[in-house]
Short mmCIF file of C-alpha atoms and ligand atoms in Angstrom, two decimals:
data_model
loop_
_atom_site.label_atom_id
_atom_site.label_comp_id
_atom_site.label_asym_id
_atom_site.label_seq_id
_atom_site.Cartn_x
_atom_site.Cartn_y
_atom_site.Cartn_z
CA MET A 143 70.36 233.16 90.09
CA ALA A 144 72.64 231.68 87.42
CA GLU A 145 69.77 229.60 86.02
CA GLU A 146 67.45 232.57 85.65
CA LEU A 147 69.86 234.74 83.70
CA VAL A 148 70.15 234.94 79.97
CA ARG A 149 73.26 233.36 78.52
CA THR A 150 75.64 236.10 77.50
CA GLU A 151 78.47 236.18 74.98
CA ASN A 152 80.88 239.11 74.94
CA PRO A 153 81.50 240.21 71.37
CA SER A 154 84.97 241.57 72.15
CA ARG A 155 86.01 238.49 74.09
CA PRO A 156 88.88 236.25 72.99
CA GLU A 157 87.98 232.96 71.27
CA PRO A 158 87.99 229.91 73.55
CA PRO A 159 90.93 227.55 72.84
CA ALA A 160 90.11 224.20 71.17
CA ASN A 161 92.10 222.20 73.74
CA PRO A 162 92.33 224.18 76.95
CA ASP A 163 94.93 223.30 79.59
CA ILE A 164 92.64 224.62 82.31
CA VAL A 165 88.84 224.80 82.56
CA VAL A 166 87.51 227.25 85.16
CA VAL A 167 83.89 226.73 86.22
CA GLY A 168 82.33 230.06 87.19
CA GLY A 169 82.92 233.50 85.73
CA GLY A 170 82.53 235.76 88.75
CA ILE A 171 85.46 237.90 89.84
CA ILE A 172 87.19 234.87 91.40
CA GLY A 173 87.00 232.53 88.39
CA LEU A 174 87.91 235.30 85.97
CA ALA A 175 90.88 236.49 88.06
CA VAL A 176 92.14 232.91 88.42
CA ALA A 177 91.78 232.32 84.67
CA TRP A 178 93.56 235.56 83.82
CA GLN A 179 96.47 234.75 86.13
CA LEU A 180 96.86 231.25 84.64
CA GLN A 181 96.65 232.72 81.15
CA ARG A 182 99.35 235.27 82.00
CA ASP A 183 101.44 232.35 83.25
CA GLY A 184 101.18 230.78 79.78
CA ALA A 185 98.25 228.33 80.10
CA GLU A 186 95.39 227.99 77.60
CA VAL A 187 92.29 228.67 79.67
CA VAL A 188 88.54 228.77 79.24
CA VAL A 189 85.90 229.93 81.74
CA LEU A 190 82.47 228.29 81.70
CA ASP A 191 79.52 230.39 82.86
CA PRO A 192 76.02 230.87 81.41
CA ALA A 193 75.94 234.44 82.77
CA PRO A 194 79.45 235.65 83.66
CA GLY A 195 79.69 238.46 86.18
CA SER A 196 76.04 238.20 87.21
CA GLY A 197 76.52 236.69 90.69
CA ALA A 198 77.75 238.24 93.93
CA SER A 199 80.39 240.16 91.98
CA HIS A 200 77.61 242.25 90.39
CA ALA A 201 76.12 243.17 93.77
CA ALA A 202 79.36 243.95 95.59
CA ALA A 203 80.17 247.41 96.87
CA GLY A 204 83.88 246.98 96.11
CA MET A 205 85.38 247.78 99.51
CA LEU A 206 88.93 246.44 99.76
CA ALA A 207 88.87 246.58 103.52
CA PRO A 208 91.15 244.28 105.50
CA ILE A 209 90.93 246.61 108.52
CA HIS A 210 87.21 247.33 108.68
CA GLU A 211 86.47 243.66 107.88
CA ALA A 212 88.72 242.41 110.72
CA TYR A 213 86.96 240.42 113.44
CA TRP A 214 88.11 238.78 116.66
CA GLY A 215 89.03 235.12 116.24
CA GLU A 216 89.69 235.36 112.47
CA ASP A 217 93.47 235.93 112.42
CA HIS A 218 94.03 233.70 109.36
CA ILE A 219 91.41 235.69 107.41
CA LEU A 220 93.01 238.97 108.50
CA THR A 221 96.43 237.73 107.32
CA LEU A 222 94.95 236.72 103.94
CA ASN A 223 93.07 240.01 103.63
CA LEU A 224 96.18 242.07 104.38
CA ALA A 225 98.13 240.13 101.74
CA ALA A 226 95.18 240.66 99.37
CA SER A 227 95.27 244.39 100.00
CA ARG A 228 98.98 244.48 99.14
CA ALA A 229 98.28 242.61 95.88
CA TRP A 230 95.65 245.08 94.68
CA PRO A 231 97.79 247.99 93.36
CA ALA A 232 99.61 245.75 90.84
CA PHE A 233 96.36 243.98 89.87
CA ALA A 234 94.57 247.31 89.33
CA ASP A 235 97.56 248.68 87.45
CA ALA A 236 97.55 245.71 85.07
CA LEU A 237 93.82 246.21 84.35
CA GLY A 238 94.02 250.02 84.34
CA THR A 239 93.63 251.82 87.66
CA GLU A 240 91.17 254.37 86.24
CA ALA A 241 89.39 251.75 84.13
CA VAL A 242 88.39 249.88 87.30
CA ASP A 243 88.03 253.03 89.47
CA TYR A 244 90.55 251.79 92.05
CA ARG A 245 90.82 254.46 94.77
CA ARG A 246 92.91 254.81 97.89
CA ASP A 247 90.94 257.38 99.88
CA GLY A 248 90.84 255.23 102.99
CA MET A 249 87.60 254.37 104.78
CA LEU A 250 85.75 255.80 107.76
CA MET A 251 83.80 253.70 110.24
CA ALA A 252 81.37 255.85 112.25
CA ALA A 253 79.39 255.11 115.40
CA PHE A 254 75.97 256.73 115.68
CA ASP A 255 75.20 256.49 119.40
CA ALA A 256 77.03 255.55 122.60
CA ASP A 257 76.27 251.83 122.27
CA ASP A 258 77.53 251.87 118.68
CA LYS A 259 80.69 253.58 119.92
CA ALA A 260 81.20 250.77 122.44
CA LEU A 261 81.03 248.27 119.56
CA LEU A 262 83.63 250.27 117.65
CA ASP A 263 85.89 250.45 120.70
CA ASN A 264 85.75 246.66 120.96
CA THR A 265 87.09 246.33 117.41
CA GLY A 266 89.54 249.12 118.20
CA ASP A 267 91.10 246.84 120.79
CA LEU A 268 91.67 244.29 118.02
CA HIS A 269 93.29 246.97 115.83
CA ASP A 270 95.60 247.87 118.73
CA GLN A 271 96.47 244.25 119.49
CA LYS A 272 97.37 243.57 115.84
CA GLY A 273 99.15 246.90 115.35
CA LEU A 274 96.84 247.85 112.48
CA PRO A 275 97.17 251.43 111.22
CA VAL A 276 93.99 253.33 112.18
CA GLU A 277 93.14 256.79 113.50
CA ARG A 278 90.48 257.05 116.19
CA LEU A 279 88.41 260.17 115.61
CA ARG A 280 86.05 262.28 117.70
CA SER A 281 82.71 263.39 116.29
CA ARG A 282 84.04 266.70 114.93
CA GLU A 283 87.07 264.99 113.37
CA CYS A 284 84.77 262.50 111.62
CA ARG A 285 82.77 265.36 110.12
CA ALA A 286 85.95 267.14 109.04
CA ARG A 287 86.82 264.05 106.97
CA GLU A 288 83.26 263.52 105.71
CA PRO A 289 81.02 266.58 106.05
CA LEU A 290 77.88 264.63 105.05
CA LEU A 291 77.92 262.74 108.37
CA ALA A 292 75.11 263.52 110.82
CA PRO A 293 76.22 265.83 113.66
CA ALA A 294 74.95 263.23 116.16
CA VAL A 295 77.72 260.77 115.19
CA ARG A 296 79.65 259.92 118.37
CA GLY A 297 83.04 259.09 116.89
CA GLY A 298 84.78 256.90 114.38
CA VAL A 299 87.84 255.11 113.09
CA TYR A 300 89.63 256.06 109.87
CA SER A 301 91.60 253.38 108.09
CA PRO A 302 94.01 254.58 105.37
CA LEU A 303 94.69 250.98 104.28
CA ASP A 304 91.09 250.22 103.26
CA HIS A 305 90.68 251.09 99.57
CA HIS A 306 87.84 250.61 97.07
CA VAL A 307 87.15 249.69 93.46
CA ASN A 308 84.17 249.25 91.13
CA PRO A 309 83.72 245.44 90.87
CA ARG A 310 81.50 245.67 87.77
CA LEU A 311 84.33 247.46 85.94
CA VAL A 312 86.85 244.86 87.16
CA VAL A 313 84.68 242.05 85.81
CA ALA A 314 84.20 243.88 82.51
CA GLU A 315 87.97 244.33 82.12
CA LEU A 316 88.60 240.67 82.93
CA LEU A 317 85.95 239.59 80.41
CA HIS A 318 87.87 241.47 77.69
CA ARG A 319 90.93 239.37 78.48
CA VAL A 320 89.66 235.87 79.28
CA PRO A 321 87.82 233.49 76.91
CA THR A 322 84.45 232.26 78.14
CA LEU A 323 81.84 229.75 77.03
CA ALA A 324 78.19 230.44 77.92
CA VAL A 325 77.47 227.00 79.34
CA ALA A 326 76.95 225.62 82.84
CA ALA A 327 78.92 222.71 84.26
CA THR A 328 76.73 219.83 85.36
CA GLU A 329 79.51 217.43 86.46
CA VAL A 330 83.12 218.09 87.36
CA ALA A 331 86.16 215.83 87.76
CA PRO A 332 89.86 216.77 88.13
CA ARG A 333 90.42 216.75 84.35
CA ARG A 334 86.93 216.76 82.86
CA VAL A 335 83.77 218.84 82.85
CA VAL A 336 80.36 217.86 81.51
CA THR A 337 78.24 220.83 80.41
CA ASP A 338 74.50 221.38 80.20
CA ASP A 339 74.62 221.33 76.39
CA GLY A 340 76.11 217.83 76.42
CA ARG A 341 79.79 218.65 75.85
CA VAL A 342 82.55 216.83 77.67
CA LEU A 343 85.61 219.04 78.02
CA GLY A 344 88.95 217.43 78.89
CA CYS A 345 91.88 219.40 80.28
CA GLN A 346 94.87 219.13 82.63
CA GLN A 347 93.12 220.75 85.60
CA VAL A 348 89.60 221.84 86.49
CA VAL A 349 89.18 224.83 88.81
CA VAL A 350 85.78 225.34 90.42
CA ALA A 351 84.91 228.96 91.28
CA ALA A 352 81.12 228.81 91.16
CA GLY A 353 80.49 231.15 94.12
CA ALA A 354 77.37 230.36 96.14
CA TRP A 355 76.54 227.53 93.69
CA THR A 356 79.77 225.60 94.36
CA GLY A 357 77.97 223.27 96.77
CA ARG A 358 75.71 222.15 93.92
CA LEU A 359 78.73 220.77 92.06
CA LEU A 360 81.00 219.58 94.86
CA GLU A 361 80.65 218.19 98.36
CA VAL A 362 81.48 221.36 100.21
CA PRO A 363 79.33 223.26 102.72
CA ILE A 364 79.07 226.60 100.94
CA ARG A 365 75.78 228.42 101.42
CA PRO A 366 74.32 231.60 99.91
CA ILE A 367 74.11 234.66 102.18
CA LYS A 368 71.88 237.24 100.59
CA GLY A 369 72.87 240.90 100.44
CA GLN A 370 70.59 243.63 99.15
CA ILE A 371 72.03 246.94 97.94
CA ILE A 372 70.83 250.30 96.62
CA ARG A 373 72.59 252.39 94.01
CA LEU A 374 72.15 256.18 94.26
CA ILE A 375 73.47 258.76 91.86
CA GLY A 376 74.54 262.31 92.60
CA PRO A 377 77.32 264.74 91.79
CA PRO A 378 80.81 263.17 91.73
CA GLU A 379 82.76 263.62 94.99
CA LEU A 380 79.59 264.47 96.96
CA LEU A 381 80.59 261.69 99.33
CA ARG A 382 84.35 262.08 99.75
CA LEU A 383 85.21 258.58 100.90
CA PRO A 384 83.54 255.25 101.76
CA VAL A 385 81.70 255.45 105.06
CA ARG A 386 80.64 252.48 107.12
CA GLY A 387 78.45 252.92 110.11
CA VAL A 388 76.93 251.24 113.08
CA VAL A 389 73.51 252.82 113.55
CA ARG A 390 71.73 251.67 116.70
CA GLY A 391 73.41 248.30 116.38
CA SER A 392 72.71 247.90 112.66
CA SER A 393 75.50 247.96 110.02
CA VAL A 394 75.37 250.02 106.85
CA TYR A 395 77.84 251.42 104.34
CA ALA A 396 77.96 253.95 101.51
CA VAL A 397 80.69 253.58 98.88
CA PRO A 398 81.22 256.33 96.28
CA ARG A 399 82.30 255.78 92.69
CA SER A 400 84.14 258.44 90.67
CA ASN A 401 81.09 258.88 88.38
CA GLY A 402 78.83 260.00 91.25
CA GLU A 403 77.26 256.64 92.04
CA ILE A 404 77.00 255.64 95.67
CA VAL A 405 76.42 252.01 96.60
CA VAL A 406 74.51 251.58 99.85
CA GLY A 407 74.58 248.17 101.44
CA ALA A 408 73.99 245.65 102.55
CA THR A 409 71.60 243.26 104.21
CA GLN A 410 72.90 239.93 105.46
CA GLU A 411 70.18 237.29 105.16
CA GLU A 412 69.97 233.50 105.30
CA GLN A 413 67.30 232.98 102.61
CA GLY A 414 68.74 230.20 100.48
CA PHE A 415 68.97 231.03 96.77
CA ASP A 416 66.31 233.77 96.98
CA THR A 417 67.49 236.99 95.28
CA ARG A 418 64.28 239.01 95.55
CA VAL A 419 64.67 242.62 96.61
CA THR A 420 62.31 243.23 99.53
CA ALA A 421 60.54 246.29 100.90
CA GLY A 422 61.84 245.50 104.38
CA GLY A 423 65.45 245.12 103.25
CA ILE A 424 65.47 248.38 101.31
CA HIS A 425 63.60 250.20 104.08
CA GLN A 426 66.22 249.15 106.66
CA LEU A 427 69.13 250.23 104.43
CA LEU A 428 67.56 253.62 103.67
CA TRP A 429 66.65 254.20 107.30
CA ASP A 430 70.19 253.47 108.49
CA VAL A 431 72.07 255.30 105.74
CA LEU A 432 69.92 258.44 105.95
CA THR A 433 70.32 258.48 109.73
CA LEU A 434 74.08 258.40 109.24
CA LEU A 435 74.33 260.56 106.08
CA PRO A 436 71.14 262.66 105.89
CA GLY A 437 72.45 264.59 102.88
CA LEU A 438 71.99 261.54 100.63
CA SER A 439 68.20 261.85 100.84
CA GLU A 440 67.96 264.08 97.75
CA LEU A 441 69.85 261.68 95.49
CA GLU A 442 68.18 259.68 92.74
CA MET A 443 67.78 255.97 93.48
CA VAL A 444 68.72 254.19 90.26
CA GLU A 445 68.91 250.54 91.28
CA THR A 446 68.06 248.02 93.92
CA TRP A 447 69.71 244.61 93.68
CA ALA A 448 70.47 241.47 95.63
CA GLY A 449 73.39 239.07 95.39
CA LEU A 450 74.45 235.88 97.13
CA ARG A 451 77.70 235.85 99.09
CA PRO A 452 79.30 232.39 99.05
CA GLY A 453 79.87 231.51 102.71
CA ALA A 454 81.57 228.54 104.39
CA PRO A 455 80.76 227.58 108.01
CA ASP A 456 83.98 229.20 109.31
CA ASN A 457 83.62 232.34 107.10
CA ALA A 458 86.97 231.55 105.40
CA PRO A 459 87.45 230.90 101.69
CA ILE A 460 88.22 227.49 100.23
CA ILE A 461 91.42 227.66 98.18
CA GLY A 462 93.61 224.82 96.97
CA ILE A 463 93.51 221.35 95.46
CA GLY A 464 91.21 218.95 97.30
CA ASN A 465 91.68 215.25 97.92
CA ASP A 466 89.31 214.81 94.97
CA GLY A 467 91.97 216.38 92.68
CA ILE A 468 89.82 219.40 91.83
CA ALA A 469 91.15 222.94 92.38
CA TYR A 470 88.81 225.05 94.54
CA ALA A 471 88.49 228.84 94.58
CA ALA A 472 85.25 229.47 96.41
CA GLY A 473 83.55 230.62 99.61
CA HIS A 474 84.96 234.16 99.63
CA TYR A 475 81.94 235.42 101.58
CA ARG A 476 82.21 239.19 102.35
CA ASN A 477 85.67 239.72 100.87
CA GLY A 478 85.79 238.17 97.41
CA ILE A 479 86.52 241.44 95.65
CA LEU A 480 89.38 242.16 98.06
CA THR A 481 90.79 238.64 97.82
CA ALA A 482 90.40 238.02 94.05
CA PRO A 483 94.01 238.90 93.09
CA ILE A 484 95.63 236.94 95.92
CA THR A 485 93.31 233.97 95.31
CA ALA A 486 94.27 234.06 91.63
CA ALA A 487 97.98 234.05 92.49
CA ALA A 488 97.53 231.25 95.03
CA VAL A 489 95.43 229.00 92.76
CA ALA A 490 97.78 229.54 89.82
CA ALA A 491 100.69 228.55 92.07
CA VAL A 492 99.12 225.32 93.36
CA VAL A 493 97.90 224.33 89.89
CA GLN A 494 101.45 224.78 88.60
CA ARG A 495 102.83 222.94 91.66
CA ARG A 496 104.64 226.05 92.87
CA GLU A 497 104.64 227.43 96.40
CA SER A 498 101.63 229.64 97.11
CA PRO A 499 102.37 233.31 97.92
CA VAL A 500 100.17 232.90 101.03
CA ASP A 501 99.78 230.11 103.58
CA LEU A 502 96.72 228.13 102.48
CA SER A 503 96.61 225.65 105.37
CA ALA A 504 93.55 227.32 106.97
CA PHE A 505 91.73 227.35 103.63
CA ARG A 506 92.08 223.68 102.62
CA PRO A 507 89.10 222.28 100.68
CA ASP A 508 88.96 219.16 102.86
CA ARG A 509 88.85 220.90 106.23
CA PHE A 510 85.11 220.22 106.69
CA ARG A 511 85.37 216.46 106.15
CA ALA A 512 85.23 214.42 109.35
CA PRO A 513 88.61 212.77 109.96
CA ARG A 514 88.44 209.00 109.39
CA ALA A 515 88.54 207.19 112.72
CA ALA A 516 91.43 204.71 112.95
CA PRO A 517 90.01 201.21 113.51
CA SER A 518 90.38 200.09 117.12
CA PRO A 519 92.27 196.78 117.66
CA THR A 520 89.02 195.01 118.69
CA THR A 521 86.92 196.14 115.69
CA ALA A 522 89.87 195.51 113.35
CA ALA A 523 90.17 191.95 114.63
CA ALA A 524 86.41 191.39 114.38
CA GLU A 525 86.25 192.47 110.73
CA PRO A 526 86.37 189.65 108.18
CA PRO A 527 89.28 189.83 105.71
CA ARG A 528 88.35 191.76 102.55
CA GLN A 529 88.05 189.98 99.23
CA VAL A 530 90.34 191.53 96.66
CA SER A 531 88.88 191.13 93.23
CA ALA A 532 91.11 190.90 90.18
P1 LIG B 1102 80.10 235.05 91.98
O1 LIG B 1102 80.41 236.44 91.62
O2 LIG B 1102 78.76 234.77 92.57
O3 LIG B 1102 80.29 234.21 90.66
C1 LIG B 1102 79.97 232.84 90.59
C2 LIG B 1102 79.65 232.54 89.12
O4 LIG B 1102 79.50 231.14 88.98
C3 LIG B 1102 78.35 233.17 88.65
O5 LIG B 1102 78.62 234.04 87.56
C4 LIG B 1102 77.48 231.99 88.23
O6 LIG B 1102 76.71 232.26 87.06
C5 LIG B 1102 78.54 230.93 87.97
N1 LIG B 1102 78.05 229.56 88.11
C6 LIG B 1102 77.28 229.03 89.08
N2 LIG B 1102 77.05 227.72 88.84
C7 LIG B 1102 77.72 227.42 87.69
C8 LIG B 1102 77.86 226.23 86.93
N3 LIG B 1102 77.28 225.08 87.31
N4 LIG B 1102 78.60 226.27 85.79
C9 LIG B 1102 79.19 227.43 85.39
N5 LIG B 1102 79.08 228.59 86.09
C10 LIG B 1102 78.35 228.57 87.22
N6 LIG B 1102 83.40 241.64 98.72
C11 LIG B 1102 84.38 242.56 98.90
O7 LIG B 1102 85.56 242.21 98.88
N7 LIG B 1102 84.07 243.88 99.11
C12 LIG B 1102 82.78 244.33 99.13
O8 LIG B 1102 82.54 245.52 99.32
C13 LIG B 1102 81.75 243.39 98.98
N8 LIG B 1102 80.46 243.78 99.03
C14 LIG B 1102 79.47 242.87 98.84
C15 LIG B 1102 78.14 243.30 98.86
C16 LIG B 1102 77.12 242.41 98.60
C17 LIG B 1102 75.70 242.89 98.64
C18 LIG B 1102 77.42 241.06 98.30
C19 LIG B 1102 76.32 240.09 97.97
C20 LIG B 1102 78.74 240.63 98.29
C21 LIG B 1102 79.77 241.52 98.57
N9 LIG B 1102 81.10 241.12 98.61
C22 LIG B 1102 82.10 242.03 98.76
C23 LIG B 1102 81.46 239.72 98.46
C24 LIG B 1102 81.86 239.41 97.02
O9 LIG B 1102 80.92 239.96 96.14
C25 LIG B 1102 81.96 237.91 96.80
O10 LIG B 1102 82.78 237.31 97.78
C26 LIG B 1102 82.57 237.62 95.42
O11 LIG B 1102 81.88 238.34 94.43
C27 LIG B 1102 82.52 236.13 95.12
O12 LIG B 1102 82.95 235.98 93.81
P2 LIG B 1102 82.75 234.60 93.04
O13 LIG B 1102 83.36 234.76 91.72
O14 LIG B 1102 83.21 233.49 93.92
O15 LIG B 1102 81.16 234.43 92.98
N1 LIG B 1103 81.83 243.23 102.34
C1 LIG B 1103 80.56 243.86 102.35
C2 LIG B 1103 79.42 242.95 102.19
O1 LIG B 1103 79.60 241.77 102.02
O2 LIG B 1103 78.32 243.41 102.27
#
């Protein structure tokens, strides 16, 4: 998508420094948050992006949901997401809690039929095992929390720890604070970036945060996972809190904003870099959300959109300095809005050779590289001695 978008300059944005200490490639929520953190730590920073804020961060619903995004077998992601959740209040406060519409209403996960309830109970066992704070609700209790829910709903789980924010407002606030250049990187090295308008920018450290496009710049297996969304508009507070649902085995969510918008999402599709909105994708979302929340059917539909989640093979982000000397902040998949502040703090720490606030060992950039096999005594003996040239 980056290539298709018009280059944008923000008139109220700070001027890029002549000799930046740090060049960040990619101006989605991750690159901008990293740049802002480094800038607050005293570095001169510039973000390169032909269309900042136009990637996955523009599509995202803005759920900050460590609990309802917890899955079996992903303990290290859960630990990161819980730390990310704890980092959000201070991050939102520094940007302006109301300016970014950061809200702590909690989140309700509802099951439509008995099979959906069984799926929820399976995740409930994980919540119990990890001691995560949730309330299991019967059908009537679900509807007491969110009266728009269909009476047929079988039960649900309320999580007070899962908050939400408007990611487009977060990006806008960050763009007021961080200098950007409307260029794309074509080549990156630890201390140098070549841009598509022929510039060569030197610096002390390059950070790559190019979302789903990171694999086009670096040898890392990040792929795009398409998500289509719908934006509805109605009276503010019509939907009291974010609702996620399993509807006959299919997942859907509806996330309210304070201005009356409701973001309905999202498909999960392996379609490469295709960002077309499709009839089938929108049909499925509408079918599921109106089954769960029939009262939304009268609302005006003001937008359909698709974005590309940056996903690594193990669903975990890639954070840290690689063996190639480049700093990575990529692959945040379904939780990049949630994990932006903690990623920013972690990347700033490793760039400044300080201890990261979170354990990054599971998120190492080089974890996908095959370990080099040690030469066996026989092959080592059979190899001719290497010539060392002067
Ligand atoms: P992006 O926002 O995609 O930004 C990458 C940027 O890099 C782009 O602006 C692009 O123009 C730029 N770029 C690319 N190539 C180059 C180059 N060569 N040179 C310079 N710049 C370049 N997460 C949550 O936490 N909660 C949610 O509720 C949520 N909902 C989602 C719903 C949908 C439908 C989708 C698609 C995602 C959702 N996510 C959510 C995930 C979240 O949006 C992503 O994890 C996050 O936005 C990733 O941020 P990013 O900055 O890495 O990538
Ligand atoms: N985290 C919600 C999504 O990726 O759709």
